[in-house]
């Protein structure tokens, strides 16, 4: 007869083997509930209240007034006709950023993955080089590029050495948007390249050998073999890149501060400014805008699941 029973065996005897997984999940569920679910409901509460008080119990209930304020527009295509024009400028800036950033991100990540999947010299070194920026903090990335792009930065110093004129990269609206997209792509492309590279390496080489024996060109093999089999990875990259781009804040905030003017002020920065940075902090309006952003991100996630399920069903 055993005089001492191990603690886990005693727990399993008391709870039963079917309940043991929930015991191990409990710490994570408690953490998730405390720091994700609870703030979510608190944020929803702020979005339907008004006033300037911090404590939710001291704020008057206003219903959907904050949402009505955000969406009160004469013409949704013209931010100046909207009552809260800064919100809609943030929306349009975010849409512009997402369109170009996601397109270039997916394109460059795909091309890079295709190149790094070939038998090239120092392939391991180049894979590490492309992934290295992902390991850096977004703030560090932005500070490095800001040092390069300042009026007296490294890039202008090189232009002056070549006898060219100095360019105010971050003081021009078009250039500021360009560099915001470029820096974001540079910083995160390695992560998506890694996902696509894993997908490429999972494709059986026999398919390419059979295609080569049939006289299929490399371009046709890419369209008929590589792209269809890589589609699940491309879908993941596309949706993750969309979600990341919609949430852009830290890199651009450090790089341009949202300027010049509001040229690179995106939706998350509008929420931050409205709720925290402005002299008059409007927690209700910031919460309503964050709920709108959350709905957009939720819709993107549902779209990813629906497309993946449809693709699996078709396969």
Short mmCIF file of C-alpha atoms in Angstrom, two decimals:
data_model
loop_
_atom_site.label_atom_id
_atom_site.label_comp_id
_atom_site.label_asym_id
_atom_site.label_seq_id
_atom_site.Cartn_x
_atom_site.Cartn_y
_atom_site.Cartn_z
CA UNK A 1 0.00 0.00 0.00
CA UNK A 2 1.37 3.43 -0.99
CA UNK A 3 1.73 5.83 1.93
CA UNK A 4 2.23 8.94 -0.24
CA UNK A 5 0.18 9.81 -3.32
CA UNK A 6 1.67 12.32 -5.82
CA UNK A 7 -0.25 15.63 -5.89
CA UNK A 8 -1.18 15.36 -9.57
CA UNK A 9 -2.44 11.82 -9.11
CA UNK A 10 -4.56 13.01 -6.18
CA UNK A 11 -5.98 15.86 -8.27
CA UNK A 12 -6.75 13.48 -11.12
CA UNK A 13 -8.52 11.14 -8.72
CA UNK A 14 -10.61 14.00 -7.28
CA UNK A 15 -11.41 15.86 -10.50
CA UNK A 16 -11.42 12.97 -12.93
CA UNK A 17 -9.27 12.65 -16.02
CA UNK A 18 -11.81 14.53 -18.19
CA UNK A 19 -11.53 17.70 -16.08
CA UNK A 20 -7.74 17.80 -15.83
CA UNK A 21 -7.19 19.81 -19.06
CA UNK A 22 -9.38 22.61 -17.67
CA UNK A 23 -7.16 22.77 -14.59
CA UNK A 24 -4.12 23.52 -16.76
CA UNK A 25 -6.08 26.00 -18.88
CA UNK A 26 -7.39 27.88 -15.85
CA UNK A 27 -4.34 30.20 -15.33
CA UNK A 28 -4.37 31.26 -19.00
CA UNK A 29 -8.12 31.72 -18.99
CA UNK A 30 -7.91 33.84 -15.84
CA UNK A 31 -5.14 35.97 -17.38
CA UNK A 32 -7.09 36.36 -20.64
CA UNK A 33 -10.27 37.26 -18.81
CA UNK A 34 -8.55 39.78 -16.55
CA UNK A 35 -6.49 41.60 -19.17
CA UNK A 36 -8.54 41.12 -22.37
CA UNK A 37 -12.21 40.38 -21.73
CA UNK A 38 -12.63 42.71 -18.73
CA UNK A 39 -11.02 45.75 -20.47
CA UNK A 40 -13.16 45.02 -23.52
CA UNK A 41 -16.38 45.36 -21.55
CA UNK A 42 -15.04 48.41 -19.71
CA UNK A 43 -14.24 50.00 -23.06
CA UNK A 44 -17.77 49.27 -24.30
CA UNK A 45 -19.08 50.95 -21.14
CA UNK A 46 -17.03 54.08 -21.79
CA UNK A 47 -18.26 54.24 -25.39
CA UNK A 48 -21.86 54.74 -24.28
CA UNK A 49 -21.09 57.35 -21.62
CA UNK A 50 -20.18 61.04 -21.77
CA UNK A 51 -18.50 63.68 -19.68
CA UNK A 52 -14.86 64.08 -18.71
CA UNK A 53 -14.79 62.05 -15.49
CA UNK A 54 -12.38 59.13 -15.39
CA UNK A 55 -14.43 56.75 -13.26
CA UNK A 56 -17.12 54.91 -15.18
CA UNK A 57 -19.62 55.17 -12.32
CA UNK A 58 -19.45 58.98 -12.46
CA UNK A 59 -20.03 59.26 -16.22
CA UNK A 60 -23.58 59.89 -17.54
CA UNK A 61 -25.12 57.35 -19.93
CA UNK A 62 -25.52 58.81 -23.45
CA UNK A 63 -26.31 55.67 -25.47
CA UNK A 64 -25.10 55.79 -29.08
CA UNK A 65 -24.35 59.52 -29.00
CA UNK A 66 -20.59 59.01 -29.33
CA UNK A 67 -21.05 56.77 -32.37
CA UNK A 68 -23.46 59.27 -33.91
CA UNK A 69 -20.88 62.00 -33.41
CA UNK A 70 -18.26 59.94 -35.24
CA UNK A 71 -20.52 59.09 -38.19
CA UNK A 72 -22.18 62.49 -38.62
CA UNK A 73 -21.04 63.47 -42.11
CA UNK A 74 -22.40 65.44 -45.03
CA UNK A 75 -20.30 63.39 -47.45
CA UNK A 76 -18.32 60.39 -46.27
CA UNK A 77 -15.88 60.87 -49.16
CA UNK A 78 -15.00 64.35 -47.89
CA UNK A 79 -13.57 64.38 -44.34
CA UNK A 80 -14.03 68.16 -44.08
CA UNK A 81 -17.82 67.67 -44.24
CA UNK A 82 -17.76 65.42 -41.16
CA UNK A 83 -18.35 66.71 -37.67
CA UNK A 84 -15.34 64.78 -36.38
CA UNK A 85 -13.11 65.32 -39.38
CA UNK A 86 -9.97 64.07 -37.57
CA UNK A 87 -11.53 60.63 -37.22
CA UNK A 88 -12.30 60.41 -40.92
CA UNK A 89 -8.87 61.73 -41.89
CA UNK A 90 -7.49 58.92 -39.76
CA UNK A 91 -9.79 56.46 -41.54
CA UNK A 92 -8.75 57.61 -45.03
CA UNK A 93 -5.06 57.74 -44.10
CA UNK A 94 -5.35 54.23 -42.69
CA UNK A 95 -7.08 52.97 -45.84
CA UNK A 96 -4.36 54.50 -48.01
CA UNK A 97 -1.63 53.02 -45.84
CA UNK A 98 -3.28 49.58 -45.74
CA UNK A 99 -3.77 49.49 -49.52
CA UNK A 100 -0.12 50.18 -50.36
CA UNK A 101 1.51 48.54 -47.36
CA UNK A 102 -0.32 45.21 -47.65
CA UNK A 103 0.14 45.06 -51.44
CA UNK A 104 3.89 45.70 -51.24
CA UNK A 105 4.26 43.50 -48.16
CA UNK A 106 2.70 40.45 -49.80
CA UNK A 107 4.51 41.06 -53.11
CA UNK A 108 7.99 41.54 -51.63
CA UNK A 109 7.53 38.74 -49.10
CA UNK A 110 6.51 36.36 -51.90
CA UNK A 111 9.42 37.35 -54.16
CA UNK A 112 11.90 37.12 -51.28
CA UNK A 113 10.58 33.71 -50.23
CA UNK A 114 10.86 32.42 -53.80
CA UNK A 115 14.47 33.64 -54.05
CA UNK A 116 15.48 32.28 -50.63
CA UNK A 117 13.93 28.92 -51.51
CA UNK A 118 16.43 28.51 -54.35
CA UNK A 119 19.87 26.94 -54.05
CA UNK A 120 21.83 30.18 -53.75
CA UNK A 121 25.17 30.85 -52.09
CA UNK A 122 24.99 31.91 -48.40
CA UNK A 123 21.26 31.16 -48.31
CA UNK A 124 21.22 30.78 -44.53
CA UNK A 125 22.91 34.14 -44.09
CA UNK A 126 20.40 35.96 -46.28
CA UNK A 127 17.48 34.28 -44.52
CA UNK A 128 18.82 35.59 -41.21
CA UNK A 129 19.37 39.08 -42.66
CA UNK A 130 15.80 39.38 -43.91
CA UNK A 131 14.38 38.14 -40.62
CA UNK A 132 16.60 40.32 -38.40
CA UNK A 133 14.42 43.50 -38.52
CA UNK A 134 11.51 41.49 -37.08
CA UNK A 135 13.52 41.02 -33.88
CA UNK A 136 13.88 44.77 -33.36
CA UNK A 137 11.42 46.84 -31.38
CA UNK A 138 9.15 48.99 -33.61
CA UNK A 139 10.34 52.05 -31.70
CA UNK A 140 13.98 51.16 -32.39
CA UNK A 141 13.19 50.66 -36.08
CA UNK A 142 11.47 54.05 -36.27
CA UNK A 143 14.33 55.81 -34.45
CA UNK A 144 16.90 54.31 -36.83
CA UNK A 145 15.00 55.43 -39.91
CA UNK A 146 14.23 58.81 -38.40
CA UNK A 147 17.96 59.34 -37.91
CA UNK A 148 18.44 58.45 -41.59
CA UNK A 149 15.60 60.65 -42.90
CA UNK A 150 15.97 63.83 -40.83
CA UNK A 151 16.86 67.12 -42.49
CA UNK A 152 20.48 66.62 -41.46
CA UNK A 153 20.24 62.85 -41.50
CA UNK A 154 22.33 60.22 -43.24
CA UNK A 155 20.31 60.13 -46.48
CA UNK A 156 20.49 63.89 -47.02
CA UNK A 157 24.20 63.83 -46.18
CA UNK A 158 24.68 61.31 -49.01
CA UNK A 159 22.64 63.51 -51.38
CA UNK A 160 24.74 66.54 -50.52
CA UNK A 161 27.94 64.54 -51.09
CA UNK A 162 26.68 63.73 -54.59
CA UNK A 163 25.96 67.43 -55.26
CA UNK A 164 22.19 67.10 -54.99
CA UNK A 165 19.71 69.18 -53.03
CA UNK A 166 18.59 68.29 -49.54
CA UNK A 167 15.05 66.81 -49.39
CA UNK A 168 12.77 67.21 -46.39
CA UNK A 169 11.62 63.62 -46.38
CA UNK A 170 9.38 63.83 -43.31
CA UNK A 171 8.08 67.36 -43.87
CA UNK A 172 6.37 66.54 -47.18
CA UNK A 173 3.01 64.76 -46.96
CA UNK A 174 3.61 62.41 -49.90
CA UNK A 175 7.14 61.51 -48.84
CA UNK A 176 6.04 61.00 -45.24
CA UNK A 177 3.38 58.50 -46.34
CA UNK A 178 5.87 56.77 -48.64
CA UNK A 179 8.43 56.34 -45.88
CA UNK A 180 5.76 55.19 -43.43
CA UNK A 181 4.86 52.39 -45.84
CA UNK A 182 8.50 51.62 -46.64
CA UNK A 183 9.65 51.40 -43.02
CA UNK A 184 6.69 49.20 -42.08
CA UNK A 185 7.35 46.82 -44.97
CA UNK A 186 11.08 46.74 -44.17
CA UNK A 187 10.44 45.99 -40.50
CA UNK A 188 7.88 43.19 -40.87
CA UNK A 189 8.54 41.58 -44.25
CA UNK A 190 10.82 38.94 -42.74
CA UNK A 191 8.01 37.47 -40.64
CA UNK A 192 5.71 36.99 -43.63
CA UNK A 193 8.59 35.76 -45.76
CA UNK A 194 9.18 33.03 -43.19
CA UNK A 195 5.53 31.90 -43.42
CA UNK A 196 5.67 31.75 -47.22
CA UNK A 197 9.06 30.03 -47.17
CA UNK A 198 7.62 27.31 -44.93
CA UNK A 199 4.78 26.86 -47.42
CA UNK A 200 7.20 26.62 -50.34
CA UNK A 201 9.30 23.99 -48.60
CA UNK A 202 6.18 21.91 -47.95
CA UNK A 203 5.49 21.57 -51.69
CA UNK A 204 6.73 18.13 -52.90
CA UNK A 205 9.69 18.50 -55.30
CA UNK A 206 8.30 15.61 -57.36
CA UNK A 207 5.64 17.93 -58.76
CA UNK A 208 8.27 20.25 -60.24
CA UNK A 209 10.27 17.31 -61.60
CA UNK A 210 7.17 15.94 -63.32
CA UNK A 211 6.36 19.38 -64.73
CA UNK A 212 9.91 19.77 -66.02
CA UNK A 213 9.74 16.38 -67.71
CA UNK A 214 6.53 17.51 -69.45
CA UNK A 215 8.32 20.61 -70.74
CA UNK A 216 6.40 23.05 -68.54
CA UNK A 217 8.00 26.49 -68.26
CA UNK A 218 8.99 27.81 -64.84
CA UNK A 219 6.42 30.60 -65.12
CA UNK A 220 3.62 28.15 -65.88
CA UNK A 221 4.79 25.88 -63.06
CA UNK A 222 4.59 28.84 -60.71
CA UNK A 223 0.98 29.58 -61.71
CA UNK A 224 -0.18 25.95 -61.87
CA UNK A 225 1.76 24.39 -58.97
CA UNK A 226 3.36 26.91 -56.63
CA UNK A 227 0.60 29.48 -56.34
CA UNK A 228 -2.32 27.07 -55.77
CA UNK A 229 -0.41 25.03 -53.17
CA UNK A 230 0.90 28.18 -51.50
CA UNK A 231 -2.56 29.74 -51.29
CA UNK A 232 -3.26 28.79 -47.62
CA UNK A 233 -0.01 30.48 -46.56
CA UNK A 234 -0.74 33.47 -48.75
CA UNK A 235 -4.17 33.80 -47.18
CA UNK A 236 -2.66 33.79 -43.67
CA UNK A 237 -0.07 36.37 -44.72
CA UNK A 238 -2.72 38.58 -46.33
CA UNK A 239 -5.04 38.61 -43.32
CA UNK A 240 -2.25 39.01 -40.76
CA UNK A 241 -0.77 41.85 -42.81
CA UNK A 242 -4.20 43.52 -43.05
CA UNK A 243 -4.78 43.30 -39.31
CA UNK A 244 -1.29 44.59 -38.55
CA UNK A 245 -1.61 47.45 -41.04
CA UNK A 246 -4.98 48.59 -39.70
CA UNK A 247 -3.44 48.74 -36.21
CA UNK A 248 -0.35 50.71 -37.27
CA UNK A 249 0.75 53.18 -34.62
CA UNK A 250 4.11 52.86 -32.90
CA UNK A 251 6.49 53.05 -35.87
CA UNK A 252 4.71 55.91 -37.62
CA UNK A 253 4.11 57.80 -34.36
CA UNK A 254 7.85 57.81 -33.61
CA UNK A 255 8.84 58.42 -37.23
CA UNK A 256 6.50 61.28 -38.18
CA UNK A 257 4.32 61.98 -35.14
CA UNK A 258 1.34 61.86 -37.50
CA UNK A 259 2.61 64.76 -39.54
CA UNK A 260 3.15 66.82 -41.46
CA UNK A 261 -0.20 68.11 -40.25
CA UNK A 262 -2.43 65.04 -40.26
CA UNK A 263 -0.90 63.42 -43.36
CA UNK A 264 0.20 60.28 -41.49
CA UNK A 265 -2.24 60.35 -38.56
CA UNK A 266 -3.86 56.94 -38.61
CA UNK A 267 -6.88 55.60 -36.77
CA UNK A 268 -5.04 54.21 -33.74
CA UNK A 269 -3.22 57.50 -33.26
CA UNK A 270 -6.55 59.34 -33.40
CA UNK A 271 -7.80 57.07 -30.60
CA UNK A 272 -4.64 57.69 -28.59
CA UNK A 273 -4.76 61.46 -29.07
CA UNK A 274 -8.48 61.69 -28.29
CA UNK A 275 -8.30 59.56 -25.17
CA UNK A 276 -4.90 60.46 -23.73
CA UNK A 277 -2.73 63.02 -25.55
CA UNK A 278 -5.14 65.92 -26.03
CA UNK A 279 -5.51 68.52 -23.29
CA UNK A 280 -9.20 67.60 -22.96
CA UNK A 281 -9.36 63.81 -22.80
CA UNK A 282 -12.53 62.42 -24.35
CA UNK A 283 -12.57 58.82 -23.15
CA UNK A 284 -16.05 58.13 -24.53
CA UNK A 285 -15.23 59.22 -28.08
CA UNK A 286 -11.91 57.37 -28.05
CA UNK A 287 -13.66 54.22 -26.81
CA UNK A 288 -16.32 54.47 -29.52
CA UNK A 289 -13.62 54.80 -32.19
CA UNK A 290 -11.77 51.80 -30.75
CA UNK A 291 -14.99 49.75 -30.86
CA UNK A 292 -15.38 50.65 -34.55
CA UNK A 293 -11.77 49.55 -35.11
CA UNK A 294 -12.44 46.32 -33.21
CA UNK A 295 -15.47 45.57 -35.41
CA UNK A 296 -13.31 46.04 -38.53
CA UNK A 297 -10.64 43.68 -37.18
CA UNK A 298 -13.30 41.14 -36.23
CA UNK A 299 -14.74 41.32 -39.76
CA UNK A 300 -11.27 40.69 -41.22
CA UNK A 301 -10.83 37.67 -38.98
CA UNK A 302 -14.22 36.23 -39.93
CA UNK A 303 -13.37 36.80 -43.60
CA UNK A 304 -10.13 34.85 -43.16
CA UNK A 305 -11.96 31.93 -41.55
CA UNK A 306 -14.66 31.94 -44.24
CA UNK A 307 -12.12 32.01 -47.09
CA UNK A 308 -10.05 29.28 -45.49
CA UNK A 309 -13.13 27.10 -44.97
CA UNK A 310 -14.28 27.67 -48.54
CA UNK A 311 -10.83 26.82 -49.82
CA UNK A 312 -10.70 23.63 -47.75
CA UNK A 313 -14.17 22.67 -48.97
CA UNK A 314 -13.18 23.22 -52.59
CA UNK A 315 -10.07 21.12 -52.09
#
